[in-house]
CSV table of C-alpha atoms in Angstrom, one decimal:
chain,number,residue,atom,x,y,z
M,1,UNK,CA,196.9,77.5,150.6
M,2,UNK,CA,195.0,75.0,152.6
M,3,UNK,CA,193.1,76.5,155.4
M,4,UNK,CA,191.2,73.1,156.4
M,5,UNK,CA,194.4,71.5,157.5
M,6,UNK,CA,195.1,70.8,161.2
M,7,UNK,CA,197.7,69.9,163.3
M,8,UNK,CA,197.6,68.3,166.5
M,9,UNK,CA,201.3,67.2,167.2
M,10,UNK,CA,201.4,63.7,169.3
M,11,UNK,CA,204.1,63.0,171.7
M,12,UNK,CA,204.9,59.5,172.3
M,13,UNK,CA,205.9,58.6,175.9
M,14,UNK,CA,205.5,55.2,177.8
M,15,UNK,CA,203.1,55.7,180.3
M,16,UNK,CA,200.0,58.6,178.6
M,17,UNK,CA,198.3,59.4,181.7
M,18,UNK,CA,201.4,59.9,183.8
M,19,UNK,CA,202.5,62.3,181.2
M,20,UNK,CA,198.8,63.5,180.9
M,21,UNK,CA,198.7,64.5,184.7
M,22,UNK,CA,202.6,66.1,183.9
M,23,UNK,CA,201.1,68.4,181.2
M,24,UNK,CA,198.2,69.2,183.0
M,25,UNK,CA,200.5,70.4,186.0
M,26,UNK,CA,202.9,72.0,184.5
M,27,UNK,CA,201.5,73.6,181.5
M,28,UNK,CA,197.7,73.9,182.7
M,29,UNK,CA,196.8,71.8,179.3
M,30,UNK,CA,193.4,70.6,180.2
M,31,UNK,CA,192.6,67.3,179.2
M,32,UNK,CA,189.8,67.0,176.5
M,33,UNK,CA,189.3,63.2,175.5
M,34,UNK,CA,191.1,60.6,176.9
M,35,UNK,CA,190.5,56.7,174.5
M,36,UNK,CA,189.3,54.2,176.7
M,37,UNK,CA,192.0,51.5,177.4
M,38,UNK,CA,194.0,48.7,174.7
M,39,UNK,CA,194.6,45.3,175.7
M,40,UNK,CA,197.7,46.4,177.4
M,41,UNK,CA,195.4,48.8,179.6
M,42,UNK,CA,196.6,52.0,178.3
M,43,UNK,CA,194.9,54.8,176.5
M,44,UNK,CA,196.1,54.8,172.5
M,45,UNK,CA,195.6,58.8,172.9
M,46,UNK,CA,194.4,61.8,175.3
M,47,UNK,CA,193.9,64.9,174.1
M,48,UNK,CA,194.9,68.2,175.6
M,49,UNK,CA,194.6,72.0,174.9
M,50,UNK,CA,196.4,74.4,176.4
M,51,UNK,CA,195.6,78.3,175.4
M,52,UNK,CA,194.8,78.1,171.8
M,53,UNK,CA,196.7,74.9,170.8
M,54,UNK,CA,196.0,71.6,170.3
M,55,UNK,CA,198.3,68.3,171.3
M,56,UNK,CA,198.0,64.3,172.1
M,57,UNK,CA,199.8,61.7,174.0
M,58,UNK,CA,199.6,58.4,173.1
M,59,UNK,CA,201.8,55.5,174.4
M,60,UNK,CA,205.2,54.2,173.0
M,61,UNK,CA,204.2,50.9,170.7
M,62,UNK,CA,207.3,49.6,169.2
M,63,UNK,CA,205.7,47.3,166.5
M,64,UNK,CA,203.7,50.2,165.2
M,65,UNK,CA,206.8,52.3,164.9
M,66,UNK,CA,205.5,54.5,168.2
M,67,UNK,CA,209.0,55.0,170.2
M,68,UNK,CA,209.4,57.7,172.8
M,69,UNK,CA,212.8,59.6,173.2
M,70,UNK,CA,214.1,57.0,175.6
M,71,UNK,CA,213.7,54.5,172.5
M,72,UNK,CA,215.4,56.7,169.8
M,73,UNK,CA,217.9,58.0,172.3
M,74,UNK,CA,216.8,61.7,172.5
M,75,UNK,CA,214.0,64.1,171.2
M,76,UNK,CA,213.7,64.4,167.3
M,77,UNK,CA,211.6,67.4,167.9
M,78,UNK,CA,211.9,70.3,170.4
M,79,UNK,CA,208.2,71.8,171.2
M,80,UNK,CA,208.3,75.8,171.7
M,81,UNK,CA,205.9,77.5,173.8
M,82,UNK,CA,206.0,81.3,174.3
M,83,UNK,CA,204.1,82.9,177.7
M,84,UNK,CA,203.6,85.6,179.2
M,85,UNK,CA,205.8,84.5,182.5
M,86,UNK,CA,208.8,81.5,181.0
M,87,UNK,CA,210.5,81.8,184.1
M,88,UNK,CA,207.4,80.7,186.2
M,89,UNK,CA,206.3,78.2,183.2
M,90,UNK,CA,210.2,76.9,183.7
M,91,UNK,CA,210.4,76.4,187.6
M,92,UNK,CA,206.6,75.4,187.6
M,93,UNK,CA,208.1,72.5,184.9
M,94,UNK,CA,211.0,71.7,186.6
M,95,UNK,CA,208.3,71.2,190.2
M,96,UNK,CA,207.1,68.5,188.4
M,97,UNK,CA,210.3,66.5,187.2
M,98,UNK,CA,211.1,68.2,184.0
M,99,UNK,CA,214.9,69.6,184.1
M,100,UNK,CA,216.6,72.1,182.8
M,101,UNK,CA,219.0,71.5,179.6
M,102,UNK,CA,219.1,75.5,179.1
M,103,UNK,CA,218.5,78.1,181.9
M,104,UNK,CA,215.9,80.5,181.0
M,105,UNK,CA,217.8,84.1,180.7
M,106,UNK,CA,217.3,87.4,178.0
M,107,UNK,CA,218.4,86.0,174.9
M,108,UNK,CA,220.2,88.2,172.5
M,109,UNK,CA,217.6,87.3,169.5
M,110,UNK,CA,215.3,89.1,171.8
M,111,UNK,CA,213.2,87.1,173.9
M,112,UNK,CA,213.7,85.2,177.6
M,113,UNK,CA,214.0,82.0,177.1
M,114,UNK,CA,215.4,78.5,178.0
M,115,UNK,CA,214.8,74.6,177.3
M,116,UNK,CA,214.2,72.2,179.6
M,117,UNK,CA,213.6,68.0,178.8
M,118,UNK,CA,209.9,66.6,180.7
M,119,UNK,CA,210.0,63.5,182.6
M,120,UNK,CA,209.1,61.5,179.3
M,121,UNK,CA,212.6,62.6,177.1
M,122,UNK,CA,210.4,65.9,175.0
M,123,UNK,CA,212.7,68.7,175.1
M,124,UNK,CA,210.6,72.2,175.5
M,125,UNK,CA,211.9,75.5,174.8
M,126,UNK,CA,209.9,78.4,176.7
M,127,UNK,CA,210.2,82.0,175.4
M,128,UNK,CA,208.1,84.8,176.0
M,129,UNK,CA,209.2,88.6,176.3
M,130,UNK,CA,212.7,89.9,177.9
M,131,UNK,CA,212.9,91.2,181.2
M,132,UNK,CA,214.1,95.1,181.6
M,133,UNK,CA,216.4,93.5,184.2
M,134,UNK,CA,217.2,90.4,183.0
M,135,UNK,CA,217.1,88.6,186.1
């Protein structure tokens, strides 16, 4: 096993510090390095942790093969986040633009949890523990 490997999954969207200001908003992620501006005057990446996990945004270059969903037509990757409270992580999403794809209700696999799509095409799914009363 390879213990010095690291992930930090990017997600490509077209504008990074709009989406950088989203995540920070709705998820709390706390931005930890932001490049200076490319010729085109946006950041190439920005960092961001959130509780113990890592993850960038960089923007959506076509001739470098960088396309966000809105080029491909959809998310090629849903991003899963468990909490302590999905339903406020959901609506505090949903505040800032994202939207709901699937409601977040006590799922028979045993957790609460939903999927909603941010304002930049990534579709999140946000699980954390059931509720006795499943409302």
């Amino acid at each position: 096993m390879m213990s010095d490997i690291r992930l930090f999954p990017r997600l490509v969207v077209p504008d990074p510090e709009l989406a950088s200001a989203f995540y920070q908003a709705a998820l709390g992620a706390e931005q930890v390095f932001s490049a200076p501006p490319t010729d085109d005057g946006r950041p190439s990446v920005i960092d961001h942790r959130v509780g113990g996990a890592s993850f960038r945004v960089s923007p959506a270059v076509a001739a470098w093969g960088w396309l966000s969903p809105d080029d491909l037509g959809g998310s090629a990757v849903l991003l899963e986040v468990e909490v302590g409270d999905p339903d406020a992580v959901g609506e505090r999403m949903v505040a800032h633009g994202a939207e709901v794809v699937v409601p977040i209700e006590n799922r028979p696999y045993g957790k609460r949890s939903g999927r909603v799509r941010d304002p930049f095409g990534h579709l999140w799914i946000i699980s954390g523990e059931l509720k006795p009363d499943g409302r």
